[in-house]
Tab-separated table of C-alpha atoms and ligand atoms in Angstrom:
chain	number	residue	atom	x	y	z
A	113	MET	CA	0.000	0.000	0.000
A	114	LYS	CA	1.395	3.390	-0.938
A	115	TYR	CA	0.802	6.977	0.219
A	116	HIS	CA	1.508	10.391	-1.276
A	117	VAL	CA	1.419	13.668	0.669
A	118	SER	CA	1.349	16.931	-1.261
A	119	THR	CA	2.113	20.011	0.851
A	120	ILE	CA	1.378	23.678	0.209
A	121	GLY	CA	2.390	26.362	2.696
A	122	CYS	CA	4.547	27.067	5.729
A	123	GLN	CA	7.077	25.207	7.849
A	124	MET	CA	4.259	24.172	10.203
A	125	ASN	CA	2.554	22.374	7.300
A	126	GLU	CA	5.830	20.706	6.369
A	127	ALA	CA	6.196	19.439	9.939
A	128	ASP	CA	2.572	18.216	9.959
A	129	SER	CA	3.011	16.417	6.616
A	130	ARG	CA	6.185	14.740	7.918
A	131	ARG	CA	4.312	13.546	10.987
A	132	LEU	CA	1.457	12.208	8.869
A	133	ALA	CA	3.932	10.354	6.606
A	134	SER	CA	5.640	8.842	9.652
A	135	ALA	CA	2.287	7.656	11.044
A	136	LEU	CA	1.258	6.089	7.699
A	137	GLU	CA	4.606	4.302	7.452
A	138	ARG	CA	4.075	2.974	10.941
A	139	LEU	CA	0.843	1.477	9.597
A	140	GLY	CA	2.675	-0.254	6.772
A	141	TYR	CA	2.341	2.270	3.948
A	142	THR	CA	5.321	3.162	1.784
A	143	PRO	CA	5.887	6.477	-0.014
A	144	ALA	CA	4.881	6.982	-3.672
A	145	GLU	CA	6.660	9.656	-5.697
A	146	ARG	CA	3.477	10.478	-7.598
A	147	ALA	CA	-0.177	10.610	-6.525
A	148	GLU	CA	-1.043	8.402	-9.490
A	149	GLU	CA	0.814	5.504	-7.813
A	150	ALA	CA	-0.699	5.962	-4.323
A	151	ASP	CA	-3.581	4.255	-2.486
A	152	VAL	CA	-3.808	7.146	-0.032
A	153	VAL	CA	-3.340	10.743	-1.238
A	154	VAL	CA	-3.327	13.728	1.118
A	155	LEU	CA	-3.249	17.417	0.194
A	156	ASN	CA	-2.032	19.642	3.048
A	157	THR	CA	-3.170	23.195	2.424
A	158	CYS	CA	-2.510	26.888	3.152
A	159	VAL	CA	-4.929	29.851	2.863
A	160	VAL	CA	-2.776	32.672	4.259
A	161	ARG	CA	-3.289	34.484	0.926
A	162	GLN	CA	-5.847	34.052	-1.850
A	163	SER	CA	-3.131	32.804	-4.213
A	164	ALA	CA	-2.294	29.918	-1.833
A	165	GLU	CA	-5.972	28.990	-1.501
A	166	ASP	CA	-6.413	29.061	-5.304
A	167	LYS	CA	-3.401	26.766	-5.656
A	168	ALA	CA	-4.921	24.280	-3.157
A	169	VAL	CA	-8.327	24.286	-4.870
A	170	GLY	CA	-6.624	23.841	-8.240
A	171	ARG	CA	-4.620	20.863	-7.025
A	172	LEU	CA	-7.758	19.367	-5.442
A	173	GLY	CA	-9.410	19.595	-8.857
A	174	ALA	CA	-6.552	17.608	-10.363
A	175	PHE	CA	-6.963	14.954	-7.667
A	176	LYS	CA	-10.688	14.765	-8.569
A	177	SER	CA	-9.952	13.353	-12.010
A	178	LEU	CA	-7.562	10.877	-10.386
A	179	LYS	CA	-10.309	9.885	-7.929
A	180	ASP	CA	-12.808	9.558	-10.790
A	181	ARG	CA	-10.425	7.114	-12.492
A	182	ARG	CA	-9.578	5.256	-9.246
A	183	PRO	CA	-12.572	5.539	-6.835
A	184	GLU	CA	-10.898	3.115	-4.376
A	185	MET	CA	-8.112	5.633	-3.772
A	186	VAL	CA	-8.472	7.406	-0.401
A	187	LEU	CA	-8.239	11.202	-0.767
A	188	GLY	CA	-7.633	13.358	2.309
A	189	LEU	CA	-7.686	17.144	2.654
A	190	MET	CA	-5.702	18.679	5.522
A	191	GLY	CA	-4.519	22.028	6.837
A	192	CYS	CA	-5.849	25.557	6.828
A	193	LEU	CA	-8.370	25.114	4.004
A	194	VAL	CA	-10.111	22.722	6.424
A	195	GLY	CA	-9.253	24.645	9.608
A	196	VAL	CA	-10.787	23.948	13.028
A	197	ARG	CA	-14.357	24.538	11.862
A	198	ASP	CA	-17.298	22.361	10.753
A	199	ALA	CA	-16.288	20.491	7.577
A	200	ALA	CA	-19.882	20.150	6.277
A	201	PRO	CA	-19.616	23.117	3.823
A	202	LEU	CA	-16.352	21.654	2.497
A	203	ARG	CA	-17.914	18.192	2.157
A	204	LYS	CA	-20.574	19.787	-0.065
A	205	ARG	CA	-18.003	21.784	-2.079
A	206	PHE	CA	-15.528	18.857	-2.469
A	207	PRO	CA	-17.695	15.685	-2.439
A	208	TRP	CA	-14.847	13.654	-3.953
A	209	VAL	CA	-12.731	14.095	-0.792
A	210	ASP	CA	-13.025	11.188	1.700
A	211	VAL	CA	-11.476	12.685	4.829
A	212	PHE	CA	-11.095	16.237	6.150
A	213	MET	CA	-8.302	16.854	8.704
A	214	PRO	CA	-7.815	20.070	10.706
A	215	PRO	CA	-4.241	21.450	10.764
A	216	SER	CA	-1.831	19.254	12.764
A	217	GLU	CA	-4.480	16.496	13.198
A	218	PRO	CA	-3.917	13.320	11.112
A	219	GLU	CA	-6.188	11.227	13.357
A	220	PRO	CA	-9.363	11.388	11.170
A	221	LEU	CA	-7.458	9.753	8.284
A	222	LEU	CA	-6.017	7.000	10.489
A	223	ALA	CA	-9.492	6.288	11.905
A	224	PHE	CA	-10.982	6.284	8.379
A	225	LEU	CA	-8.408	3.709	7.199
A	226	ALA	CA	-9.192	1.520	10.231
A	227	GLU	CA	-12.954	1.791	9.630
A	228	ARG	CA	-12.362	0.658	6.038
A	229	GLY	CA	-10.289	-2.272	7.395
A	230	LEU	CA	-7.299	-1.044	5.417
A	231	VAL	CA	-5.165	-0.977	8.532
A	232	ASP	CA	-5.116	-2.754	11.888
A	233	GLU	CA	-7.215	-0.787	14.431
A	234	ALA	CA	-4.892	-1.619	17.339
A	235	ARG	CA	-1.913	-0.201	15.473
A	236	VAL	CA	-3.951	2.893	14.636
A	237	LEU	CA	-4.663	3.577	18.319
A	238	GLU	CA	-0.995	3.134	19.198
A	239	THR	CA	0.091	5.263	16.238
A	240	GLU	CA	-2.475	7.961	17.040
A	241	ALA	CA	-1.216	8.144	20.629
A	242	ALA	CA	2.321	8.502	19.318
A	243	ALA	CA	1.328	10.987	16.627
A	244	ARG	CA	-0.458	13.156	19.205
A	245	ARG	CA	2.752	13.450	21.193
A	246	TYR	CA	4.858	13.836	18.064
A	247	HIS	CA	7.071	11.001	19.132
A	248	LEU	CA	6.833	7.295	19.600
A	249	PRO	CA	6.707	5.652	23.005
A	250	ASP	CA	9.594	3.426	22.048
A	251	GLY	CA	11.437	6.413	20.609
A	252	GLY	CA	11.253	4.468	17.362
A	253	LEU	CA	10.926	5.768	13.848
A	254	LEU	CA	9.940	9.415	13.889
A	255	LEU	CA	11.016	10.395	10.426
A	256	PRO	CA	9.642	8.841	7.269
A	257	ALA	CA	12.011	6.070	6.153
A	258	ARG	CA	13.658	7.966	3.309
A	259	GLU	CA	14.572	10.869	5.624
A	260	GLN	CA	16.271	8.871	8.340
A	261	GLY	CA	19.972	9.634	8.376
A	262	ALA	CA	19.343	11.946	5.404
A	263	LEU	CA	17.509	14.825	7.029
A	264	VAL	CA	19.922	17.313	8.570
A	265	SER	CA	17.469	20.030	9.626
A	266	ALA	CA	13.943	19.417	11.000
A	267	TYR	CA	11.036	21.558	12.195
A	268	ILE	CA	9.461	21.004	15.618
A	269	PRO	CA	6.103	22.716	16.262
A	270	ILE	CA	6.062	23.935	19.873
A	271	VAL	CA	3.071	26.298	19.894
A	272	LEU	CA	0.012	25.462	17.799
A	273	GLY	CA	-2.545	28.094	16.785
A	274	CYS	CA	-2.601	31.781	17.704
A	275	SER	CA	-4.726	33.909	20.011
A	276	THR	CA	-3.555	37.285	18.737
A	277	GLY	CA	-6.025	39.113	16.557
A	278	CYS	CA	-4.065	40.795	13.794
A	279	THR	CA	-6.889	42.130	11.673
A	280	TYR	CA	-5.596	40.787	8.324
A	281	CYS	CA	-4.765	37.278	9.526
A	282	ILE	CA	-6.842	34.135	8.969
A	283	ILE	CA	-4.603	31.822	11.040
A	284	PRO	CA	-6.451	32.112	14.384
A	285	TYR	CA	-9.688	31.203	12.548
A	286	ARG	CA	-8.122	28.147	10.916
A	287	ARG	CA	-5.568	26.893	13.429
A	288	GLY	CA	-7.519	27.829	16.586
A	289	PRO	CA	-6.286	29.404	19.818
A	290	GLU	CA	-2.712	29.197	21.046
A	291	ARG	CA	-1.679	25.982	22.795
A	292	SER	CA	1.864	25.113	23.850
A	293	ARG	CA	3.026	21.500	23.722
A	294	PRO	CA	4.365	20.020	26.986
A	295	PRO	CA	8.138	20.679	27.226
A	296	GLU	CA	8.922	17.006	27.913
A	297	ASP	CA	7.238	16.044	24.607
A	298	ILE	CA	9.344	18.578	22.719
A	299	VAL	CA	12.561	17.420	24.388
A	300	ALA	CA	11.703	13.758	23.640
A	301	GLU	CA	10.971	14.577	19.993
A	302	ALA	CA	14.259	16.495	19.648
A	303	GLN	CA	16.165	13.573	21.217
A	304	ALA	CA	14.490	11.122	18.809
A	305	LEU	CA	15.308	13.351	15.839
A	306	ALA	CA	18.952	13.737	16.935
A	307	ALA	CA	19.143	9.947	17.286
A	308	GLN	CA	18.016	9.703	13.650
A	309	GLY	CA	20.769	11.969	12.363
A	310	VAL	CA	19.109	15.399	12.565
A	311	ARG	CA	21.716	18.005	13.495
A	312	GLU	CA	19.571	21.164	13.525
A	313	ILE	CA	16.069	21.779	14.856
A	314	THR	CA	13.854	24.804	14.232
A	315	LEU	CA	11.174	25.423	16.866
A	316	LEU	CA	7.916	26.628	15.303
A	317	GLY	CA	5.073	28.800	16.525
A	318	GLN	CA	2.962	31.618	15.106
A	319	ILE	CA	4.382	33.617	18.029
A	320	VAL	CA	7.097	31.308	19.244
A	321	ASP	CA	8.144	33.774	21.992
A	322	ARG	CA	4.784	33.156	23.728
A	323	TYR	CA	5.732	29.510	24.259
A	324	GLY	CA	4.636	28.237	27.646
A	325	LEU	CA	2.444	31.211	28.620
A	326	ASP	CA	-0.650	28.997	28.408
A	327	LEU	CA	0.877	25.986	30.178
A	328	ALA	CA	-0.487	24.948	33.557
A	329	ASP	CA	1.440	26.264	36.558
A	330	LEU	CA	3.183	22.957	37.212
A	331	GLN	CA	4.621	22.955	33.731
A	332	THR	CA	5.854	26.552	33.537
A	333	CYS	CA	8.522	26.724	30.905
A	334	THR	CA	9.378	29.736	28.764
A	335	LEU	CA	11.037	29.610	25.355
A	336	ALA	CA	14.329	30.586	27.018
A	337	ASP	CA	13.948	27.687	29.500
A	338	LEU	CA	13.132	25.314	26.655
A	339	LEU	CA	16.239	26.407	24.720
A	340	HIS	CA	18.376	25.611	27.763
A	341	ARG	CA	16.849	22.111	28.008
A	342	LEU	CA	17.246	21.388	24.287
A	343	HIS	CA	20.823	22.686	24.375
A	344	GLU	CA	21.797	19.644	26.474
A	345	ILE	CA	20.837	17.146	23.758
A	346	ASP	CA	23.856	15.301	22.300
A	347	GLY	CA	24.089	15.201	18.544
A	348	LEU	CA	22.243	18.490	18.025
A	349	GLN	CA	24.584	21.168	16.647
A	350	ARG	CA	22.163	23.998	16.003
A	351	ILE	CA	18.831	25.271	17.368
A	352	ARG	CA	16.648	27.905	15.679
A	353	PHE	CA	13.175	29.275	16.374
A	354	LEU	CA	10.504	31.197	14.421
A	355	THR	CA	8.349	33.234	14.180
A	356	SER	CA	8.815	35.939	16.813
A	357	HIS	CA	6.595	38.974	17.533
A	358	PRO	CA	7.986	42.433	18.466
A	359	ALA	CA	5.668	42.686	21.482
A	360	TRP	CA	6.756	39.379	23.026
A	361	MET	CA	10.552	39.150	22.738
A	362	THR	CA	12.047	39.094	26.235
A	363	ASP	CA	15.552	39.858	27.534
A	364	ASP	CA	15.653	36.279	28.845
A	365	LEU	CA	15.278	35.063	25.297
A	366	LEU	CA	18.035	37.371	24.042
A	367	ASP	CA	20.271	36.162	26.876
A	368	ALA	CA	19.599	32.525	25.932
A	369	VAL	CA	20.537	33.219	22.312
A	370	ALA	CA	23.677	35.085	23.413
A	371	ASP	CA	24.769	32.486	25.997
A	372	LEU	CA	23.903	29.130	24.363
A	373	PRO	CA	26.415	28.258	21.598
A	374	LYS	CA	24.046	25.911	19.730
A	375	VAL	CA	21.287	28.545	19.477
A	376	CYS	CA	21.782	30.461	16.238
A	377	GLU	CA	21.864	34.283	16.384
A	378	HIS	CA	19.115	34.655	13.786
A	379	PHE	CA	15.714	36.258	14.456
A	380	GLU	CA	12.516	36.230	12.370
A	381	VAL	CA	10.531	39.258	13.630
A	382	PRO	CA	7.760	40.494	11.293
A	383	VAL	CA	7.260	44.270	11.365
A	384	GLN	CA	4.517	44.204	8.697
A	385	ALA	CA	4.492	48.027	8.259
A	386	GLY	CA	6.485	51.154	9.151
A	387	ASP	CA	3.556	53.504	9.781
A	388	ASP	CA	1.870	53.656	13.191
A	389	GLU	CA	-1.641	54.214	11.855
A	390	VAL	CA	-1.326	51.171	9.598
A	391	LEU	CA	0.137	49.120	12.481
A	392	ALA	CA	-2.803	50.199	14.666
A	393	ALA	CA	-5.302	49.195	11.953
A	394	MET	CA	-3.520	45.836	11.759
A	395	GLN	CA	-3.774	45.573	15.579
A	396	ARG	CA	-0.123	44.509	15.746
A	397	GLY	CA	0.327	45.956	19.238
A	398	TYR	CA	3.494	48.001	18.708
A	399	THR	CA	4.727	51.133	16.929
A	400	ALA	CA	7.512	51.642	14.398
A	401	ASP	CA	9.626	53.145	17.186
A	402	ASP	CA	9.008	50.063	19.356
A	403	TYR	CA	10.324	47.986	16.470
A	404	ARG	CA	13.382	50.240	16.086
A	405	ARG	CA	14.080	49.829	19.813
A	406	LEU	CA	13.752	46.027	19.562
A	407	VAL	CA	16.231	45.864	16.675
A	408	ALA	CA	18.622	48.064	18.684
A	409	ARG	CA	18.201	45.793	21.745
A	410	ILE	CA	18.960	42.671	19.683
A	411	ARG	CA	22.028	44.274	18.051
A	412	GLU	CA	23.310	45.592	21.367
A	413	ARG	CA	22.979	42.215	23.112
A	414	ILE	CA	24.104	40.107	20.082
A	415	PRO	CA	26.191	42.342	17.742
A	416	ASN	CA	26.526	39.836	14.870
A	417	ALA	CA	22.848	38.798	14.951
A	418	SER	CA	20.894	38.587	11.695
A	419	ILE	CA	17.294	39.764	11.571
A	420	ALA	CA	14.630	38.838	9.036
A	421	THR	CA	11.200	40.397	8.784
A	422	ASP	CA	7.851	40.248	6.995
A	423	VAL	CA	6.064	43.241	5.437
A	424	ILE	CA	2.560	43.561	4.008
A	425	VAL	CA	2.146	46.281	1.351
A	426	GLY	CA	-1.169	47.764	0.273
A	427	PHE	CA	-3.087	47.224	3.525
A	428	PRO	CA	-6.522	48.924	3.227
A	429	GLY	CA	-6.166	52.687	3.399
A	430	GLU	CA	-2.328	52.651	3.189
A	431	THR	CA	-1.422	55.968	1.561
A	432	PRO	CA	1.762	56.536	-0.488
A	433	GLU	CA	3.122	58.576	2.463
A	434	GLN	CA	2.413	55.724	4.882
A	435	PHE	CA	4.052	53.242	2.495
A	436	GLN	CA	7.054	55.592	2.284
A	437	ARG	CA	7.460	55.246	6.059
A	438	THR	CA	7.730	51.464	5.639
A	439	TYR	CA	10.299	51.999	2.890
A	440	ASP	CA	12.282	54.437	5.061
A	441	LEU	CA	12.178	52.072	8.042
A	442	LEU	CA	13.683	49.181	6.040
A	443	ALA	CA	16.264	51.546	4.498
A	444	GLU	CA	17.229	52.688	8.015
A	445	LEU	CA	17.306	49.311	9.785
A	446	ARG	CA	19.109	47.411	7.003
A	447	LEU	CA	17.776	43.964	7.940
A	448	ASP	CA	19.178	40.704	6.575
A	449	LYS	CA	15.969	39.577	4.902
A	450	ALA	CA	12.439	40.856	4.255
A	451	HIS	CA	9.569	38.764	2.902
A	452	ILE	CA	7.308	41.233	1.136
A	453	ALA	CA	3.664	40.296	0.514
A	454	ARG	CA	0.766	42.185	-1.051
A	455	TYR	CA	-2.277	42.520	1.188
A	456	SER	CA	-4.824	39.777	0.394
A	457	PRO	CA	-8.251	40.072	2.074
A	458	ARG	CA	-9.011	36.815	3.924
A	459	PRO	CA	-12.494	35.565	4.784
A	460	GLN	CA	-13.636	35.964	8.413
A	461	THR	CA	-10.869	38.466	9.227
A	462	LEU	CA	-11.716	41.864	10.750
A	463	ALA	CA	-9.889	43.729	7.979
A	464	ALA	CA	-11.862	41.932	5.244
A	465	ARG	CA	-15.116	42.623	7.079
A	466	LYS	CA	-14.426	46.284	7.964
A	467	TYR	CA	-11.981	47.781	5.475
A	468	PRO	CA	-12.433	48.059	1.696
A	469	ASP	CA	-9.452	46.618	-0.224
A	470	ASP	CA	-8.825	50.048	-1.776
A	471	VAL	CA	-5.166	49.842	-2.825
A	472	GLY	CA	-5.220	48.622	-6.453
A	473	PRO	CA	-3.292	45.509	-7.594
A	474	GLU	CA	-0.867	47.537	-9.778
A	475	GLU	CA	-0.073	49.885	-6.888
A	476	LYS	CA	0.395	46.904	-4.511
A	477	GLU	CA	2.766	45.360	-7.033
A	478	ARG	CA	4.656	48.669	-7.465
A	479	ARG	CA	5.129	48.877	-3.683
A	480	ARG	CA	6.179	45.217	-3.443
A	481	LYS	CA	8.761	45.666	-6.195
A	482	ALA	CA	10.098	48.857	-4.610
A	483	LEU	CA	10.729	47.117	-1.277
A	484	ASP	CA	12.159	44.020	-2.970
A	485	ALA	CA	14.637	46.167	-4.907
A	486	LEU	CA	15.610	48.077	-1.769
A	487	GLN	CA	16.093	44.856	0.195
A	488	ALA	CA	18.159	43.230	-2.606
A	489	GLU	CA	20.509	46.219	-2.510
A	490	ILE	CA	20.806	46.160	1.296
A	491	VAL	CA	21.383	42.389	1.571
A	492	GLY	CA	23.848	42.511	-1.340
A	493	GLU	CA	25.897	45.079	0.594
A	494	ILE	CA	25.611	43.127	3.862
A	495	ASN	CA	26.725	39.897	2.180
A	496	CYS	CA	29.620	41.599	0.374
A	497	ARG	CA	31.110	42.346	3.778
A	498	LEU	CA	31.583	38.554	4.146
A	499	LEU	CA	33.888	38.298	1.122
A	500	GLY	CA	37.200	36.688	2.115
A	501	GLN	CA	35.819	35.737	5.523
A	502	ALA	CA	35.456	32.126	6.739
A	503	VAL	CA	31.898	31.223	7.792
A	504	GLU	CA	30.576	28.112	9.564
A	505	VAL	CA	28.144	26.179	7.365
A	506	LEU	CA	25.927	23.280	8.455
A	507	VAL	CA	25.812	21.212	5.288
A	508	GLU	CA	22.267	20.151	4.419
A	509	GLY	CA	22.829	18.419	1.090
A	510	ARG	CA	24.460	18.241	-2.310
A	511	ASP	CA	23.371	19.683	-5.651
A	512	GLU	CA	24.530	16.866	-7.940
A	513	ARG	CA	23.764	18.857	-11.094
A	514	LYS	CA	26.282	21.528	-10.115
A	515	ALA	CA	28.505	19.136	-8.115
A	516	ARG	CA	28.440	21.365	-5.080
A	517	TRP	CA	27.361	21.174	-1.448
A	518	TYR	CA	24.938	23.620	0.188
A	519	GLY	CA	24.007	24.644	3.689
A	520	ARG	CA	23.406	27.659	5.914
A	521	THR	CA	25.445	29.893	8.136
A	522	ARG	CA	24.330	30.480	11.736
A	523	THR	CA	22.812	33.732	10.440
A	524	ASP	CA	20.679	31.766	7.925
A	525	LYS	CA	22.598	32.683	4.774
A	526	LEU	CA	22.611	30.065	2.018
A	527	VAL	CA	26.128	28.957	1.043
A	528	PHE	CA	27.353	26.753	-1.816
A	529	PHE	CA	30.822	25.209	-2.021
A	530	GLU	CA	32.540	22.671	-4.218
A	531	ASP	CA	34.133	19.382	-3.352
A	532	ALA	CA	37.795	20.449	-3.523
A	533	VAL	CA	39.081	19.875	0.026
A	534	PRO	CA	42.637	20.120	1.354
A	535	SER	CA	44.497	16.750	1.535
A	536	SER	CA	44.695	17.111	5.359
A	537	SER	CA	40.907	17.112	5.685
A	538	PRO	CA	39.223	13.894	6.869
A	539	CYS	CA	36.612	14.394	4.129
A	540	ARG	CA	39.081	14.092	1.225
A	541	ALA	CA	37.569	14.649	-2.222
A	542	GLY	CA	36.918	11.633	-4.385
A	543	GLU	CA	36.914	9.339	-1.387
A	544	GLY	CA	33.162	9.548	-0.990
A	545	SER	CA	33.478	12.776	0.871
A	546	ASP	CA	30.155	13.330	2.558
A	547	TRP	CA	29.713	16.733	4.149
A	548	ARG	CA	26.029	16.132	4.854
A	549	GLY	CA	25.231	16.976	8.461
A	550	LYS	CA	28.755	18.256	9.096
A	551	LEU	CA	29.936	21.744	10.031
A	552	ALA	CA	32.258	23.079	7.342
A	553	ARG	CA	34.329	26.259	7.410
A	554	VAL	CA	33.943	27.992	4.072
A	555	ARG	CA	35.807	31.086	2.857
A	556	VAL	CA	33.390	33.330	0.935
A	557	THR	CA	34.597	34.025	-2.600
A	558	TRP	CA	31.355	35.354	-4.093
A	559	ALA	CA	28.392	37.167	-2.502
A	560	GLY	CA	24.969	37.994	-3.896
A	561	PRO	CA	21.744	39.124	-2.190
A	562	TRP	CA	20.320	35.628	-1.902
A	563	SER	CA	23.327	33.324	-1.545
A	564	LEU	CA	27.087	33.015	-1.065
A	565	ILE	CA	29.679	30.817	-2.804
A	566	GLY	CA	32.907	29.774	-1.196
A	567	GLU	CA	35.723	27.271	-0.825
A	568	ILE	CA	36.459	24.874	1.989
A	569	VAL	CA	38.959	26.183	4.567
A	570	GLU	CA	39.178	23.015	6.629
B	633	LIG	S1	0.509	36.886	15.338
B	633	LIG	FE1	-0.955	37.873	14.005
B	633	LIG	S2	-0.122	37.469	11.957
B	633	LIG	FE2	0.844	36.023	13.329
B	633	LIG	S3	-0.422	34.180	13.238
B	633	LIG	FE3	-1.122	35.408	14.971
B	633	LIG	S4	-2.806	36.631	14.174
B	633	LIG	FE4	-1.619	35.868	12.425
């Protein structure tokens, strides 16, 4: 029996799809490269913008013709298109789908397969229990078979959902309120991943800094506490976390990043806009000056830190002057990365209900391009400062087409390097050198806005 999982969307969806694959393999399924070859097909979806939702609906249409040809195939729909709401309207809209799964909840599919007698019920209950806690009681297989020993960097969801009401955001409506996972479950999952060859973990949450605030008294554990516990795990070389929120980053967290060698000095802190009126209409809970102060705090405490952000252009009512303040803020702060998105009205959200989407698509695109060009210039200059310097790279894999390895610096910059290694190095070229999962020192010989190229130093 074969399965195929198709994933659209964020790191959280990737982590959920990996967990679903692991559970199906535990039930005896094996992976199929293509949906056409699979007995169970799952589409994991994102609706953060209309374009993502259109992509999901389009792909679901393609799976319909497959289902028409092979009615015995089990088709599951998962993620934010389903959300934590009643699936009845979706059942009517997509009658060819067999199972609807809320984000991070594979259980309905496992139960459906058991009901159909396609899998052993007892194993389903055991697998469900394991899946719920993201790890297996016996610490057994956590990663899908083909990723064991091959996956260098893995995502670990630590906070599910979000209880913050940014007016443009659909996530709270689709992923539900914020709930932190018990710290012992996260530590056990990280240990199991390290035992299977993972060298870097990235802790995930919509507001990862709020980890633990909803935990019962007996379990109090902040993100900083959690980082200290994970830091003790043998085999792990790097720890990252995302996504932060300007209103929730504590000095304890900055101290943990500064003091714990495995925790990478890279921050993902969305600003979304540089104008206070726009930020207020977004209900982000901070001002542009608050954001400036946060960036200054990070750079004072961790001088070589890298900071990435998210920006939405064309929010309802955003005037050219207000957009110019966003532009000026990015020009002033010179951040390492900025994901720029055009405002997309989302159903159920306050902004979609209250504010007309009055910034035209051409103007949104003009603003997006302007910020992208600015950011490319800034990051190009920042990366050029690394020329001739040796950087530490955790090697994630090899691009066979170009015969070169790739990985990331601690500050999340993508680096490529070729095989030529000095004779003294234990990973001598041509002798099956395998840098995967290893830390390499690479001297930067070329720098662009989006990646670096270098040569091995040792
Ligand atoms: S913090 Fe705001 S933007 Fe982020 S997931 Fe929560 S509601 Fe959405």
